[in-house]
Coordinates of C-alpha atoms in Angstrom, one line a residue:
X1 CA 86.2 133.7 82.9
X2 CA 85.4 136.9 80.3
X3 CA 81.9 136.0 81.5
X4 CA 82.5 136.2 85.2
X5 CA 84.5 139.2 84.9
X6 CA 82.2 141.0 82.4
X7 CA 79.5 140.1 85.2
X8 CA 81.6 141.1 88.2
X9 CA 82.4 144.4 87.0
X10 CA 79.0 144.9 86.1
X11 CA 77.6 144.4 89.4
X12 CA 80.3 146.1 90.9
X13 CA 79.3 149.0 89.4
X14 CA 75.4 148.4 89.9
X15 CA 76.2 148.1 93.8
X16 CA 78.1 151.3 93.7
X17 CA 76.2 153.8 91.7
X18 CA 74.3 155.5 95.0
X19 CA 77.6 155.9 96.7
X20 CA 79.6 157.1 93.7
X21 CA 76.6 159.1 93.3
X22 CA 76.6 160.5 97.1
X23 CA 80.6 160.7 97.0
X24 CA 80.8 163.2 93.9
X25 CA 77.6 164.6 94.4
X26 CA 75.9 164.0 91.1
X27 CA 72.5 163.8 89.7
X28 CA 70.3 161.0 87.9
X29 CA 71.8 161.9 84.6
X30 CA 75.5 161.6 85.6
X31 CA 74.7 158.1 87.4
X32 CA 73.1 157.1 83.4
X33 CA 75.7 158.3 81.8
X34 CA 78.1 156.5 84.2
X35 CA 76.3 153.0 83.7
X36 CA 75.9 154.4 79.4
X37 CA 79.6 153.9 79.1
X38 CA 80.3 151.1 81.4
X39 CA 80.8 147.3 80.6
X40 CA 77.0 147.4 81.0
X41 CA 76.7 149.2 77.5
X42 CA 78.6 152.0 75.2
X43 CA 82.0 150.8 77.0
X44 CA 81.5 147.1 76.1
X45 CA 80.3 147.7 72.5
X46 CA 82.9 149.3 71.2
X47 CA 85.5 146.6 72.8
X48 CA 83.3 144.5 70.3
X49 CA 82.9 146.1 67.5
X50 CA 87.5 146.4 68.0
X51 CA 87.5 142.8 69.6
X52 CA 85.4 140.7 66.9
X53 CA 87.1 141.5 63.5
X54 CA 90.7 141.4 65.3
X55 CA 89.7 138.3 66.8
X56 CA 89.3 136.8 63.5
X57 CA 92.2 138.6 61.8
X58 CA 94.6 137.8 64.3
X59 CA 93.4 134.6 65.8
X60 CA 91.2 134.2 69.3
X61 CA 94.4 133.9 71.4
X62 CA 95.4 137.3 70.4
X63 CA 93.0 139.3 72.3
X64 CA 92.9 136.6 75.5
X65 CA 96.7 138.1 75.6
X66 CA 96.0 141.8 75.9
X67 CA 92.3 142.6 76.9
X68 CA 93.2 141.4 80.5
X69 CA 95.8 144.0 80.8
X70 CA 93.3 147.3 79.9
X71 CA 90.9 145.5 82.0
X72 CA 93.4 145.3 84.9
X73 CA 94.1 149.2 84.4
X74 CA 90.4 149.9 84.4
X75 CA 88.9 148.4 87.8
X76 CA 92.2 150.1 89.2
X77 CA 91.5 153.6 88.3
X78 CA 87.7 152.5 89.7
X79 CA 89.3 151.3 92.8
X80 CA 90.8 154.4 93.3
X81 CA 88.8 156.7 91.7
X82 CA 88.8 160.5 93.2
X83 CA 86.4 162.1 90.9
X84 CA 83.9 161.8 88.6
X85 CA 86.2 161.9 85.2
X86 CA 88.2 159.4 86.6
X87 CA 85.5 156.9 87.3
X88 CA 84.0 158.0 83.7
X89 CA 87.4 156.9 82.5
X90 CA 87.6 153.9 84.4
X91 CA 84.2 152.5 83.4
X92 CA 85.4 153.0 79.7
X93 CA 88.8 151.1 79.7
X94 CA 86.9 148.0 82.0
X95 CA 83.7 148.5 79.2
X96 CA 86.4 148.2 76.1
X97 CA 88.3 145.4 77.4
X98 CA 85.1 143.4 78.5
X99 CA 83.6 143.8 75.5
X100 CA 86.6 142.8 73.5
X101 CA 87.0 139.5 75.4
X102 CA 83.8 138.0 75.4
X103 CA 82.6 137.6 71.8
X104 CA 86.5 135.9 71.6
X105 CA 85.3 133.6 74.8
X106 CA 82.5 132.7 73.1
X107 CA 84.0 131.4 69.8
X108 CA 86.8 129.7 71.2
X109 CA 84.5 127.1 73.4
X110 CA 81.9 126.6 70.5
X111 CA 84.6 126.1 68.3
X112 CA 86.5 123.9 70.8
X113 CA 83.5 122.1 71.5
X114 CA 82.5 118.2 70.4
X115 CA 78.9 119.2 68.5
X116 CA 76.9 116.8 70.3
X117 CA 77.9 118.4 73.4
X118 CA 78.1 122.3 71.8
X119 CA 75.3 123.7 74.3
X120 CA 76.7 122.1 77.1
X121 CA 80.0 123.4 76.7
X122 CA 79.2 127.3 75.7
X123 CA 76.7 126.7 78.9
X124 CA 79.8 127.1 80.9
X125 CA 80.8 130.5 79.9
X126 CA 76.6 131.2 80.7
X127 CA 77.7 129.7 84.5
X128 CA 80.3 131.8 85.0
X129 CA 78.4 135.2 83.7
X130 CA 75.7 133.9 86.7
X131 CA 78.6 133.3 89.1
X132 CA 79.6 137.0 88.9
X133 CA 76.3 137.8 90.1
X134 CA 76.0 135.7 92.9
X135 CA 79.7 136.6 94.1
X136 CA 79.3 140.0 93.5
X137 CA 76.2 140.7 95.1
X138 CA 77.3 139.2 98.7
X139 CA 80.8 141.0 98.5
X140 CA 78.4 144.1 98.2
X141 CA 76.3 142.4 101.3
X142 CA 79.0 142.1 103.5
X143 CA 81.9 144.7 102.6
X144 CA 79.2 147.8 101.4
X145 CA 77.0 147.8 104.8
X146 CA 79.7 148.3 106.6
X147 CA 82.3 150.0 104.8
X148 CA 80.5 151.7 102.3
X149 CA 82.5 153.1 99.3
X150 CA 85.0 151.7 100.8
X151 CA 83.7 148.5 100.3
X152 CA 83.1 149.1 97.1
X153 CA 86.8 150.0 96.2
X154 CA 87.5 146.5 97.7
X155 CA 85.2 144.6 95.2
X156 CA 87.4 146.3 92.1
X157 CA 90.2 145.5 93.6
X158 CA 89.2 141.9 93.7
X159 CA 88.2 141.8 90.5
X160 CA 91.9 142.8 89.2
X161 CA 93.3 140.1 91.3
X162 CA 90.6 137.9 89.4
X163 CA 92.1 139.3 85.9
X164 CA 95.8 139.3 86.8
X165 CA 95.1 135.1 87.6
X166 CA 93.2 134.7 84.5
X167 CA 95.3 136.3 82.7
X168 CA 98.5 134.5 83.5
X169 CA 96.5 131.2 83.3
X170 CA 95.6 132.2 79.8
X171 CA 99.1 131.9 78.8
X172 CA 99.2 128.7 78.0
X173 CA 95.8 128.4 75.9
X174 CA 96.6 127.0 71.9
X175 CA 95.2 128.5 69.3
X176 CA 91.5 127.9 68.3
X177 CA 92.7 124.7 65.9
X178 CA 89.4 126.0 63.4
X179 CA 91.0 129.3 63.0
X180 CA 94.3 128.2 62.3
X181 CA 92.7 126.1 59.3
X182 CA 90.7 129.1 58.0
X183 CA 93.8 131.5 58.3
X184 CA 96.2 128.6 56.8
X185 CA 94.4 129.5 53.3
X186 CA 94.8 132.5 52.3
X187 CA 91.7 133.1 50.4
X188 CA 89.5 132.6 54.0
X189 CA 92.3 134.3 55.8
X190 CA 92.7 137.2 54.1
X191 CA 90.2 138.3 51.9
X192 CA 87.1 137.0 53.6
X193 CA 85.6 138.9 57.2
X194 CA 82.8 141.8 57.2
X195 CA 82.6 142.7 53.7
X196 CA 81.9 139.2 52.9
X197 CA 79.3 139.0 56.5
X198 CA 77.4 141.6 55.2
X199 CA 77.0 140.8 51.4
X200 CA 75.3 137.4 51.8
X201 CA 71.8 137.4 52.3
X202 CA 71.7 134.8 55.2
X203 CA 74.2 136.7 57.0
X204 CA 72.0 139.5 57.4
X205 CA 68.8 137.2 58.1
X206 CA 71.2 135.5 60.8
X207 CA 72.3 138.9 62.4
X208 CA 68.6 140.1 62.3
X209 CA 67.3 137.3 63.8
X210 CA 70.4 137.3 66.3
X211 CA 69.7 140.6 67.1
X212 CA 65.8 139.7 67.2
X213 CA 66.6 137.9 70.5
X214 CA 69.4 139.1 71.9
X215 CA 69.1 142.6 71.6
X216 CA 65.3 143.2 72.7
X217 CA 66.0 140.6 75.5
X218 CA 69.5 142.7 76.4
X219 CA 67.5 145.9 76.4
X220 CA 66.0 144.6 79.7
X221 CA 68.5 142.7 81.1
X222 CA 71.2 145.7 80.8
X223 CA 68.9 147.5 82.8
X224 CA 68.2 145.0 85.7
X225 CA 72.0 144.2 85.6
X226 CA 72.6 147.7 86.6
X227 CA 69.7 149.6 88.1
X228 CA 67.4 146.4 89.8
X229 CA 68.5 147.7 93.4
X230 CA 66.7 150.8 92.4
X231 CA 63.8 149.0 91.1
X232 CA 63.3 147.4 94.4
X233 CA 64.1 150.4 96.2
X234 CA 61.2 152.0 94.1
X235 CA 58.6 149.2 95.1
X236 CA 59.5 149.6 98.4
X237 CA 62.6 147.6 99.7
X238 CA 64.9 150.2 101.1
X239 CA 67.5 148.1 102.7
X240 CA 70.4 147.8 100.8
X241 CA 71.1 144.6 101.7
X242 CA 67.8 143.3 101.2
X243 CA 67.9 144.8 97.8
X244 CA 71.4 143.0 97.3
X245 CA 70.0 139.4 99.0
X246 CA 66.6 140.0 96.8
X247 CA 69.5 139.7 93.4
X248 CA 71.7 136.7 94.9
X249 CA 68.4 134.9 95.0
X250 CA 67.9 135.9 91.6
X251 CA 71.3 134.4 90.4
X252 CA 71.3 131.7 92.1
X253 CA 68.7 130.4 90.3
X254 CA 70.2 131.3 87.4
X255 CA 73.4 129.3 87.8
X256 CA 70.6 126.4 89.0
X257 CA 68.7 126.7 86.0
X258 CA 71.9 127.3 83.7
X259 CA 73.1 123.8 85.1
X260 CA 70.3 121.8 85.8
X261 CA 68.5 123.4 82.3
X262 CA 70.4 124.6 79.7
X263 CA 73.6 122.6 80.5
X264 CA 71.9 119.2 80.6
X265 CA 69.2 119.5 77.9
X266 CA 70.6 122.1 75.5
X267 CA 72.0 118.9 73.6
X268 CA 69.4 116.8 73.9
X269 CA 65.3 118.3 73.5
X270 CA 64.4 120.8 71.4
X271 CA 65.9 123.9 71.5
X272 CA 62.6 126.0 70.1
X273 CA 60.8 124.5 73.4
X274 CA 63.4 125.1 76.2
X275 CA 64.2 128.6 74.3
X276 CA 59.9 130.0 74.7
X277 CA 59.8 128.2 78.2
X278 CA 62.5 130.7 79.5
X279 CA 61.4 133.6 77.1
X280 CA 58.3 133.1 78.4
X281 CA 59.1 133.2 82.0
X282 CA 61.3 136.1 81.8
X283 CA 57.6 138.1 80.7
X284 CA 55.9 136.2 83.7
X285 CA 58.3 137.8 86.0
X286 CA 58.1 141.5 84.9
X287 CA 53.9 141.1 84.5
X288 CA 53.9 139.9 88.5
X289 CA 56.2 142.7 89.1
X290 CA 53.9 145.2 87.1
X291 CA 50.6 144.1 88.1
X292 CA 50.4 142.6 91.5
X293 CA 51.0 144.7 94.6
X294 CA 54.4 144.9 95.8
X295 CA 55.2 142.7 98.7
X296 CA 58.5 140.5 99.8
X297 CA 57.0 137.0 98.3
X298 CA 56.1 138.7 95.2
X299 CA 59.5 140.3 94.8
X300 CA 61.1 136.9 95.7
X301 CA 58.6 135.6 93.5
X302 CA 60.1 137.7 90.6
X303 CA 63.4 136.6 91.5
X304 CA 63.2 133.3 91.0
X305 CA 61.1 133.4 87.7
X306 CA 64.1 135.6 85.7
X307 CA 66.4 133.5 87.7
X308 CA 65.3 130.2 85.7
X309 CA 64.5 132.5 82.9
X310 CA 67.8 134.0 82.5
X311 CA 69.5 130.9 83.0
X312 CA 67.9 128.7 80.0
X313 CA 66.9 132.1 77.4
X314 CA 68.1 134.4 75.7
X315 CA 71.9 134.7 76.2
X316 CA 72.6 131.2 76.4
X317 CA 71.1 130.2 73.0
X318 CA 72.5 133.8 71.9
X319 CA 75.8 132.5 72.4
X320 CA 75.4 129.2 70.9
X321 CA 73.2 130.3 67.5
X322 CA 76.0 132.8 67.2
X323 CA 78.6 130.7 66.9
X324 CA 76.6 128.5 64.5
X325 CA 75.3 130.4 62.0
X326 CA 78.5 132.2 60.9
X327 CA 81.6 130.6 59.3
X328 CA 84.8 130.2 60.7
X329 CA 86.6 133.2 58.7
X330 CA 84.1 135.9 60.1
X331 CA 82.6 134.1 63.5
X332 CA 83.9 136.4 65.7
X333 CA 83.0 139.5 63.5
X334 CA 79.7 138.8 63.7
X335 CA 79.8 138.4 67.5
X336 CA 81.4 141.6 68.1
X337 CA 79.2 143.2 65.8
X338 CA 76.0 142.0 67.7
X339 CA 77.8 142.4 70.9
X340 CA 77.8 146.6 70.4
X341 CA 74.5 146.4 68.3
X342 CA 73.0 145.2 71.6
X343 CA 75.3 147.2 73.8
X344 CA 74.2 150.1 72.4
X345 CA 70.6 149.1 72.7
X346 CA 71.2 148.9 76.2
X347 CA 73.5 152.4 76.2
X348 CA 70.5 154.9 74.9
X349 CA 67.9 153.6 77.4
X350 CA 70.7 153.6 80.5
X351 CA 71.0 157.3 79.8
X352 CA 67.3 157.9 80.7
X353 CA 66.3 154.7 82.6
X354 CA 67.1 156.3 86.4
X355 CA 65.2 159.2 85.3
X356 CA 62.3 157.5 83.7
X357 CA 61.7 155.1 87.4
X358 CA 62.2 158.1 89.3
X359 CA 59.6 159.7 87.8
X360 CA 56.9 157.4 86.6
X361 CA 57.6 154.6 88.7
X362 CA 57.6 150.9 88.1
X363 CA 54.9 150.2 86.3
X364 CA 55.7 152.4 83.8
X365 CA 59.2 151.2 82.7
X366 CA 57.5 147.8 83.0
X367 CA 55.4 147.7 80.9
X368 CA 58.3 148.6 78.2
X369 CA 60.2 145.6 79.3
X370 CA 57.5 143.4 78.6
X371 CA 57.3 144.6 75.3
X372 CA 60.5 144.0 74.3
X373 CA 60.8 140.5 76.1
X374 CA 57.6 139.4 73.8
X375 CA 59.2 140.6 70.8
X376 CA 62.2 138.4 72.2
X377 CA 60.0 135.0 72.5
X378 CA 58.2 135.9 69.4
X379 CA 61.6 136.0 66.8
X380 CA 63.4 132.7 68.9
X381 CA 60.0 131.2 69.2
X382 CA 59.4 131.3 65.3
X383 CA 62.7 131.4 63.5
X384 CA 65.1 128.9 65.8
X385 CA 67.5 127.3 63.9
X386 CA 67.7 123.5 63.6
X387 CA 71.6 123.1 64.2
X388 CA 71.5 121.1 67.1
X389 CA 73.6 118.4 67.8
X390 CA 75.7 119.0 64.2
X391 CA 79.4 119.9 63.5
X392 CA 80.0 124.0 62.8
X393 CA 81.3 122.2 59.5
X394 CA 77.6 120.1 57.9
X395 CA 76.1 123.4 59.1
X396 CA 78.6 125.4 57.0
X397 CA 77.9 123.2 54.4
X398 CA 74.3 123.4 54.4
X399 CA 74.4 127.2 54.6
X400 CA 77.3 128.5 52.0
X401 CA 76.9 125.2 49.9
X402 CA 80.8 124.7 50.9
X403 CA 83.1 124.7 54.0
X404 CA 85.1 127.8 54.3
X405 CA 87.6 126.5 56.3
X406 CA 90.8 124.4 54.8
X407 CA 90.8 122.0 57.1
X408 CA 87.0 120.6 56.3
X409 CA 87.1 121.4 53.0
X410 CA 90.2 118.9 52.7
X411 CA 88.1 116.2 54.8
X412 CA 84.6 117.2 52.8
X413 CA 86.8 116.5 49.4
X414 CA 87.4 113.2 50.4
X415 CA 83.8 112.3 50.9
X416 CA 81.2 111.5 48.1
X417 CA 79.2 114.5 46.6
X418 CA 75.9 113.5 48.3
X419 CA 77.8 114.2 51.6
X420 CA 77.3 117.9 50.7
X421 CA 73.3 117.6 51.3
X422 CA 72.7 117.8 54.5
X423 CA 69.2 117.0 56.6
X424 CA 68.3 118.9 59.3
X425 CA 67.9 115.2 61.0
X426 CA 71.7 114.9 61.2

């Protein structure tokens, strides 16, 4: 549910922008800065870069039992927003809290997880993100056309009655049981957590690579998120609602792909092949998009290829390799710290990117989307990890040359020494 909010506030905003934009009366600039600071970017990386390290200081529970309450305060003061500081403001408290949440969401269900069933499981948080989507643009269908702003004010508000129900449901959540190990000894509780992240070499390799795929890939997808109803207004569809119905087909086959893709063979082929096929489709979609002659099938076209592609690529196995590649004591550190490297990624190009179509079109900001998507498949393509179907704990193990958490390294003590070797076959 940090997924579907973080996605529902995000297209909240990207449906909104033109009449926020006509309401206060500002220019290109304001409406970048606007989407800059939102959950989209700026906003959402600083939530992470507070969200990760407390996450793992103070356990995962911790931040599912406050960021819902500045979240709720934030899509209020957009839902009622009667200037342009106060919207600035709103987007900011919604961006923190969004982006403290969902590196926590994303620990918690790989660490919850049975291994042979990880990608299936962090897959759900992936459903939900393409849920918000999908929601979110029909709300905008059917309350924007006809109620304009208004409208608009309505699918905040909805959001906050999302959050309020989430959060009370939340409530009753335990404790991630892996944390509780880790922070149970007091030398992986307490002395381990960025310091430590950043002074072993295959932390860094990790985050680069991490980055590698996440960040280049987020780049583009922060900007589609928020501005893709001005894309298609700039290759020609002016209708609002057909702009609006052009992303709800585009999500839907997201969540189809999500399900019928990543969901069901995440676990079981090879993650290297199902990660290039949707890298590589996600570049198919921007080249027919760039190159061939704007027209509804090719625009529907376009759709559905970043609908499959978003659905098995870059975010999914983001979350999952994430989760992986780090130890317990500092997991959600480094997730919060990729979170607002790639936030911020997708920050300094919002503040230019309505600007940049407005002026040179399409095919211009095109062709530095497929440049960054092939950078994308070219880092997952080469340097995927083998972790699949193996406990956080063997991969610990194979990685650090020990467990650091107290709870495996008990139940690694109790098995023979060649235990400690692990095969990438296991």
């Amino acid at each position: 549910m940090s997924n579907y909010i973080e996605a529902g506030s995000i297209i909240a905003i990207a449906t909104s922008l033109t009449l926020w934009q006509e309401r206060f009366g500002v220019d290109d600039f304001a409406v970048g800065l606007l989407a800059a600071i939102s959950a989209n970017a700026f906003g959402a990386a600083v939530g992470a870069a507070i969200g990760g390290p407390l996450c793992d200081r103070y356990g995962r529970k911790f931040i599912y039992t406050y960021d819902l309450l500045l979240y709720m305060l934030g899509v209020l003061l957009a839902a009622f927003a009667v200037s342009y500081g106060m919207l600035l403001v709103a987007f900011v408290i919604t961006g923190i809290a969004v982006g403290a949440g969902v590196p926590a969401s994303w620990t918690y269900i790989a660490e919850e997880a049975p291994p042979e069933r990880r990608a299936k499981h962090v897959g759900t948080a992936q459903l939900a993100w393409s849920m918000g989507p999908v929601i979110g643009f029909l709300l905008a269908v059917v309350l924007t056309g006809p109620l304009g702003l208004l409208g608009s004010r309505i699918i905040f508000l909805h959001l906050f009655v999302v959050a309020f129900v989430v959060w009370y449901i939340r409530q009753g959540l335990s404790e991630s049981a892996k944390w509780k190990s880790s922070r149970d000894n007091a030398d992986t509780g307490r002395t381990r957590g960025m310091r430590e992240l950043f002074s072993n070499r295959l932390n860094v390799k990790a985050l680069l690579f991490l980055f590698g795929i996440y960040g280049f890939w987020g780049v583009v997808a922060g900007q589609m998120g928020i501005f893709m109803p001005r894309v298609y207004e700039t290759a020609g569809v002016e209708s609002a609602s057909g702009q609006n119905l052009l992303q709800v087909l585009m999500w839907s086959f997201t969540v189809l792909s999500t399900y019928f893709g990543f969901m069901q063979f995440g676990d079981r082929i090879s993650r290297r092949l199902l990660y290039t096929v949707g890298a590589a489709l996600g570049i198919v979609a921007w080249v027919l998009l760039v190159f061939v002659s704007a027209s509804l099938p090719v625009l529907m076209l376009f759709a559905v290829c970043w609908g499959v592609s978003a659905g098995i690529g870059s975010q999914a196995f983001y979350a999952v390799w994430t989760s992986e590649l780090f130890a317990t004591p500092y997991r959600a550190s480094a997730q919060g710290l990729l979170f607002f490297a790639a936030r911020v990624s997708i920050g300094l190009l919002s503040y230019y990117f309505p600007t940049m179509l407005a002026e040179q079109g399409v095919p211009a900001v095109g062709l530095v989307m497929i440049g960054l998507l092939v950078l994308s498949l070219v880092i997952g393509a080469v340097w995927a990890p083998n972790t699949q179907g193996r406990s956080l704990e063997d991969i610990e193990v194979e990685r650090y040359g020990e467990v650091l958490s107290e709870r495996a390294a008990e139940g690694t003590r109790a098995l023979p020494d060649q235990s400690l070797k692990s095969s990438p076959s296991r």
